[in-house]
Tab-separated table of C-alpha atoms in Angstrom:
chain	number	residue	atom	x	y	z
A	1298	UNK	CA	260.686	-27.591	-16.366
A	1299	UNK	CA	257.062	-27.024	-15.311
A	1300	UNK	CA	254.748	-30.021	-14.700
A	1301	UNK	CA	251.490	-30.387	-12.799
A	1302	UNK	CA	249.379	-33.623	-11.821
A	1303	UNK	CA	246.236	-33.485	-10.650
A	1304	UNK	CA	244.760	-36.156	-7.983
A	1305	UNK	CA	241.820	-37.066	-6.861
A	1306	UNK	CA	239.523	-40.022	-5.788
A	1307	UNK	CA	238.136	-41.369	-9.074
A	1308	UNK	CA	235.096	-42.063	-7.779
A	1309	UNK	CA	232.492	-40.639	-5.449
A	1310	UNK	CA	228.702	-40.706	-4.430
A	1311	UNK	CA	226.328	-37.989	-4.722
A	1312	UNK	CA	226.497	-35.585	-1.466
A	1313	UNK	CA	229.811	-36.426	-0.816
A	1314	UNK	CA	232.792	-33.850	-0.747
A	1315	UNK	CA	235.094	-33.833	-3.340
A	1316	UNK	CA	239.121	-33.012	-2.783
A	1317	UNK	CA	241.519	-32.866	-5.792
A	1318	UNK	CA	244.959	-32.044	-5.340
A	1319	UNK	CA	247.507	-30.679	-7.796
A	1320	UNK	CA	251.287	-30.955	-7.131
A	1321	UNK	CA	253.470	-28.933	-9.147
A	1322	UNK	CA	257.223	-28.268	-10.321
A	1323	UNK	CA	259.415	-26.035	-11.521
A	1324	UNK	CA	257.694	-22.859	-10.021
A	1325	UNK	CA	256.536	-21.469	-6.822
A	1326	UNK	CA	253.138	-20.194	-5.663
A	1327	UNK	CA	254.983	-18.334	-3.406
A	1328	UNK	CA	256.786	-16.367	-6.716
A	1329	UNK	CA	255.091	-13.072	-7.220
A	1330	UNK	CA	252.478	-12.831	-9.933
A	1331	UNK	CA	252.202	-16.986	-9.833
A	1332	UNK	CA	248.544	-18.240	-9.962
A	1333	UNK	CA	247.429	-22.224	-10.207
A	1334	UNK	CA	243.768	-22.367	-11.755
A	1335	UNK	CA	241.051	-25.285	-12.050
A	1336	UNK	CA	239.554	-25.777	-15.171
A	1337	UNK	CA	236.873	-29.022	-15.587
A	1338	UNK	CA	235.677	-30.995	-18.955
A	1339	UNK	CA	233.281	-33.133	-19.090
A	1340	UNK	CA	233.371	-36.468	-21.136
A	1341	UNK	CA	233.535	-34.971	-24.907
A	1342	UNK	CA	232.503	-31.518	-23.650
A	1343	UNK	CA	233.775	-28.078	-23.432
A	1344	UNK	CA	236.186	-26.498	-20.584
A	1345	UNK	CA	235.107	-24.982	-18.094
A	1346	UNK	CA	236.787	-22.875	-15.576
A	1347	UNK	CA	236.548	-23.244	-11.533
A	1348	UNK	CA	238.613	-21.107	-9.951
A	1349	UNK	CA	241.817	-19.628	-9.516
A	1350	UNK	CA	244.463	-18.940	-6.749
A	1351	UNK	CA	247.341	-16.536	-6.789
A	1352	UNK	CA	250.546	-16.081	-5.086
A	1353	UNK	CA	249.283	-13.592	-2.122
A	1354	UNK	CA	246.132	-15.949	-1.297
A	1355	UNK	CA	244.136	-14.099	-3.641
A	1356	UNK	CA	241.563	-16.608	-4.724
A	1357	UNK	CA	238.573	-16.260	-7.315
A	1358	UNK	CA	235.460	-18.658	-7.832
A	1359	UNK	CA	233.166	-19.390	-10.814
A	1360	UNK	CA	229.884	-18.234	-9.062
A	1361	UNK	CA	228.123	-20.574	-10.972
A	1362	UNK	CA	229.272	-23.355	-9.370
A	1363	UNK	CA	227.269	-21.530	-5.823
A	1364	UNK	CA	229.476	-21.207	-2.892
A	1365	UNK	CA	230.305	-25.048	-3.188
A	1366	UNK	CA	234.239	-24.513	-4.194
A	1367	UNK	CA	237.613	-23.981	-2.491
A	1368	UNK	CA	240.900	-23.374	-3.339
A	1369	UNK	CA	243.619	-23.257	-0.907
A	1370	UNK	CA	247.120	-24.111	-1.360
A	1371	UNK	CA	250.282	-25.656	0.279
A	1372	UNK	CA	253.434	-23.464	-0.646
A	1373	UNK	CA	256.164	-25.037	0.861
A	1374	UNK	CA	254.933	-28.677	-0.654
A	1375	UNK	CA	254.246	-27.272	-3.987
A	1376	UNK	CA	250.473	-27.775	-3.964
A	1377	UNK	CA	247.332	-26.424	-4.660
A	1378	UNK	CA	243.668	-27.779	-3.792
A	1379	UNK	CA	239.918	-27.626	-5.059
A	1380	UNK	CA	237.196	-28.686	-2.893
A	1381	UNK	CA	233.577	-29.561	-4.148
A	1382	UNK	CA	230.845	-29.995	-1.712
A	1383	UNK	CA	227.270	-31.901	-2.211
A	1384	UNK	CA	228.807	-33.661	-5.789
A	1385	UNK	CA	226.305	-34.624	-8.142
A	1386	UNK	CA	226.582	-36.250	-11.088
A	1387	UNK	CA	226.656	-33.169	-13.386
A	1388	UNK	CA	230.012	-32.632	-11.638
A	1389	UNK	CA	231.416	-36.085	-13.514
A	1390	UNK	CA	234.222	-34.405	-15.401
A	1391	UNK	CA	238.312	-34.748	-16.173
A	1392	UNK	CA	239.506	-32.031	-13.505
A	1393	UNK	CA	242.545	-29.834	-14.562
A	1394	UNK	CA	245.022	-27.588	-12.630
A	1395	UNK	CA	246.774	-24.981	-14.669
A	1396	UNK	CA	249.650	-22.902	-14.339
A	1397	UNK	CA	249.201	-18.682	-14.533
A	1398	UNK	CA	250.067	-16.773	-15.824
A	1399	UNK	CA	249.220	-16.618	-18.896
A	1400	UNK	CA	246.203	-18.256	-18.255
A	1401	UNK	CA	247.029	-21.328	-18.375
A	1402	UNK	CA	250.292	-21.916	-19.691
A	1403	UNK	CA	250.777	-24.830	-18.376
A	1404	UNK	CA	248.422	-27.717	-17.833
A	1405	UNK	CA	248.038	-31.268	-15.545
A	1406	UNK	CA	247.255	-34.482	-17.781
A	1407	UNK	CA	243.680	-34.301	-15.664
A	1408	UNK	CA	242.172	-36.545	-13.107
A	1409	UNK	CA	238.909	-38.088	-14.359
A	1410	UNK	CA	236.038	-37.910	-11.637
A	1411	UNK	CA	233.198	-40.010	-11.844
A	1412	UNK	CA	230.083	-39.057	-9.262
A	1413	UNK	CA	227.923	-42.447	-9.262
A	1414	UNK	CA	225.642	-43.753	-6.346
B	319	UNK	CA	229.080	-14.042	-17.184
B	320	UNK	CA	231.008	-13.086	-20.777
B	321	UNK	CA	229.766	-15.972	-23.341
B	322	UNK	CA	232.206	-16.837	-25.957
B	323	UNK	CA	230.602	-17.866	-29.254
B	324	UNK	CA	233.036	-19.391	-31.088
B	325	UNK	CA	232.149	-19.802	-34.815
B	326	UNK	CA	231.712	-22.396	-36.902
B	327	UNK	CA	231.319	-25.437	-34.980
B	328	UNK	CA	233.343	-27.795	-36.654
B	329	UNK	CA	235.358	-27.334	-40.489
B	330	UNK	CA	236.404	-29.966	-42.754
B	331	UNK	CA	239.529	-29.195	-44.293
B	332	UNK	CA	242.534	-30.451	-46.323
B	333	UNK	CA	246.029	-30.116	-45.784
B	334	UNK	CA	247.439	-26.689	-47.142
B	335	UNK	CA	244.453	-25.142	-46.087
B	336	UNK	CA	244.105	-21.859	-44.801
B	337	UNK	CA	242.215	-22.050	-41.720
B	338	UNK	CA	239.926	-19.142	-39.948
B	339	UNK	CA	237.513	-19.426	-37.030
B	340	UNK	CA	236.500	-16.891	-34.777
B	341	UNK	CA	235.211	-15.919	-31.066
B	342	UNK	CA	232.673	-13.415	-30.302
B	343	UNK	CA	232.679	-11.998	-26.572
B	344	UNK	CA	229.279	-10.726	-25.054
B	345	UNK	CA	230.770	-7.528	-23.769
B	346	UNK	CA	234.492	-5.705	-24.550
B	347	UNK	CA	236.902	-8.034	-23.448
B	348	UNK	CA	240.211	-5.608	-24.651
B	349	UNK	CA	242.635	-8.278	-25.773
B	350	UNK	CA	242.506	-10.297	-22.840
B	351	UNK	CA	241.378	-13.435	-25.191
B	352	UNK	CA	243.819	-16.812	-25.192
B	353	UNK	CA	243.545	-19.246	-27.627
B	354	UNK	CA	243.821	-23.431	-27.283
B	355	UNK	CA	244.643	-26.727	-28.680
B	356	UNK	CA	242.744	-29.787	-27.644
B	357	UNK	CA	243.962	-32.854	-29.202
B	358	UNK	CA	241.798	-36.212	-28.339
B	359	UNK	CA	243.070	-37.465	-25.599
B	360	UNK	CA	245.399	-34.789	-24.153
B	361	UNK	CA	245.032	-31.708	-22.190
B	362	UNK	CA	244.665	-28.327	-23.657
B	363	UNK	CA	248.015	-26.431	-25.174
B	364	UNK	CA	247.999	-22.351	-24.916
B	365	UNK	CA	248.818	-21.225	-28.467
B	366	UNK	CA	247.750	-17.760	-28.366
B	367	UNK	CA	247.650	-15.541	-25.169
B	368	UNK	CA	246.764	-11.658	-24.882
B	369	UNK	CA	244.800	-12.416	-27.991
B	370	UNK	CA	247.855	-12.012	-30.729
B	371	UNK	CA	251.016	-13.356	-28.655
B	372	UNK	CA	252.499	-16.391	-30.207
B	373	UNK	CA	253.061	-19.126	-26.859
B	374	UNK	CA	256.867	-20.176	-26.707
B	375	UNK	CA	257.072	-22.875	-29.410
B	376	UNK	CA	254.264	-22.714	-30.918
B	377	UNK	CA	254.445	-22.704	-34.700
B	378	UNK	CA	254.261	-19.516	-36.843
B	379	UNK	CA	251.441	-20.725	-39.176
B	380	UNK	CA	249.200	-19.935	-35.891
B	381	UNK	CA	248.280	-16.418	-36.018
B	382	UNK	CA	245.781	-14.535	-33.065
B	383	UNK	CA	244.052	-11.284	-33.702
B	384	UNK	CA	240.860	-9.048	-32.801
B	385	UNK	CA	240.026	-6.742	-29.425
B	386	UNK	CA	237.403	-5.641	-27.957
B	387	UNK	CA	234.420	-8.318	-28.964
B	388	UNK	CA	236.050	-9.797	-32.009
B	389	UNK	CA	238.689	-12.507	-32.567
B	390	UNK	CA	240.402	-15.268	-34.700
B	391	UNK	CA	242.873	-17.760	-34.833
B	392	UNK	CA	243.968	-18.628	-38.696
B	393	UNK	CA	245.913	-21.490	-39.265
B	394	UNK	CA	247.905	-21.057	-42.008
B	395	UNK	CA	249.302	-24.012	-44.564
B	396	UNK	CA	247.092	-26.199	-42.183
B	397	UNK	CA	249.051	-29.867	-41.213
B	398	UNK	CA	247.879	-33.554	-39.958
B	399	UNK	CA	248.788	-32.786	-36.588
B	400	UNK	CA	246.766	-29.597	-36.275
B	401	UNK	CA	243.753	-32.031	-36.516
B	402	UNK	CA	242.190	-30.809	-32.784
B	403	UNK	CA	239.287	-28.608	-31.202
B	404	UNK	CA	239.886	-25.110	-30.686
B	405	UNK	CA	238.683	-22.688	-27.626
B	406	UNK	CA	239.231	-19.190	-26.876
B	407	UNK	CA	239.448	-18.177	-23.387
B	408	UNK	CA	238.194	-14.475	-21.905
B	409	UNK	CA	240.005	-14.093	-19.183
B	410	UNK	CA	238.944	-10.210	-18.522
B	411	UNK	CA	236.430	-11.257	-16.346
B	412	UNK	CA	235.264	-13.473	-13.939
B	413	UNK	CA	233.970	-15.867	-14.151
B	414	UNK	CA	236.724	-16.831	-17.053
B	415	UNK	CA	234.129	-18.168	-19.850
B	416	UNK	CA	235.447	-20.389	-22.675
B	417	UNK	CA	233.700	-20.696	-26.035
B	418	UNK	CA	232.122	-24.426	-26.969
B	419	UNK	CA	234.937	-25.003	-28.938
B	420	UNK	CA	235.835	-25.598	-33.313
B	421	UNK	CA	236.668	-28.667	-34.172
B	422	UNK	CA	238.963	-29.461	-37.246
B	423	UNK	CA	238.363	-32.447	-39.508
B	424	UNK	CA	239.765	-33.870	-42.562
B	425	UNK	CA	237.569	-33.419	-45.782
């Protein structure tokens, strides 16, 4: 059975870093052709997607977003990781991770990050 | 970036209903186009991937089609509990764009 939760601080101040993590079962990033994705949504808005990573380190970035992301991951502790430098409060959102392939099968309940000074 | 249009906006409907809405990609996507369920709430649920492929358990009445810059999602013999928002997905490119999303209401 696959199942992902996301994790994160809740709440943050502008210019600060933010680190979400997403732990995962029932698959392995270290699995051939297995990805992990970040997709965002703000407060009754649309998705939006962040980046992914895939099982040889392969990792891809919504250039929108401006050099502030990374993904890593953890393989042998079943985790994968989004960073988010200089926050602002356009970044307030419920965070997703997201299983791959398909894109995204598979989906966290979502961590709900609030940027307030 | 690939924009998604996603047409109409929002659809008031009845049970029984047949149900279309569509996505519109920017540029040739091929088929690489998924298709989601948002219920309030909860997180997104994959319904269609590779623009016509059913997900694993997902009902029958849920039908994908279109390639290239065209595609829908028709709900057929709509029920209660397909009451959600819709998004398609282009995942051809990156940055992976998703359209603004269809919302289904009750008449």
């Amino acid at each position: 059975q696959v199942t992902l939760k996301e994790s994160g601080p809740g709440i943050l101040q502008p210019s600060q870093t933010l680190s979400l993590t997403c732990t995962f079962s029932g698959f392995s990033l270290s699995t051939y052709g297995m990805g992990v994705g970040w997709i965002r949504q703000p407060s009754g808005k649309g998705l939006e997607w962040l980046a992914n990573i895939w099982w040889d380190d392969d990792k891809y970035y919504n250039p929108s977003l401006k050099n502030r992301l990374t993904i890593s991951k953890d393989t042998s502790n079943n985790q994968a990781f989004l960073k988010i430098t200089n926050v602002d409060t356009a970044d307030t959102a419920t965070y997703y991770c997201a299983r791959i392939p398909p894109p995204f099968a598979y989906w966290g309940q979502g961590t709900l990050v609030t940027v307030s000074s | 970036n690939t924009v998604m249009t996603q047409s109409p906006t929002s659809m008031f409907i009845s049970v029984g209903d047949r149900v279309t809405m569509n996505c519109k990609a920017s540029q040739n996507v091929g088929t690489n186009v998924d298709w989601y369920q948002q219920k309030t709430g909860q997180s997104p649920k994959l319904l269609i991937y590779g623009a016509s492929n059913r997900y694993t358990g997902v009902p029958d009445r849920f039908t994908g089609s279109g390639s290239g810059t065209d595609f829908t999602l028709t709900i057929s013999n709509m029920q209660a509990e397909d009451l959600a928002v819709y998004y398609c997905l282009q995942y051809n490119y990156n940055p992976h764009t998703f359209g603004a999303g269809t919302k289904l209401e009750l008449k």
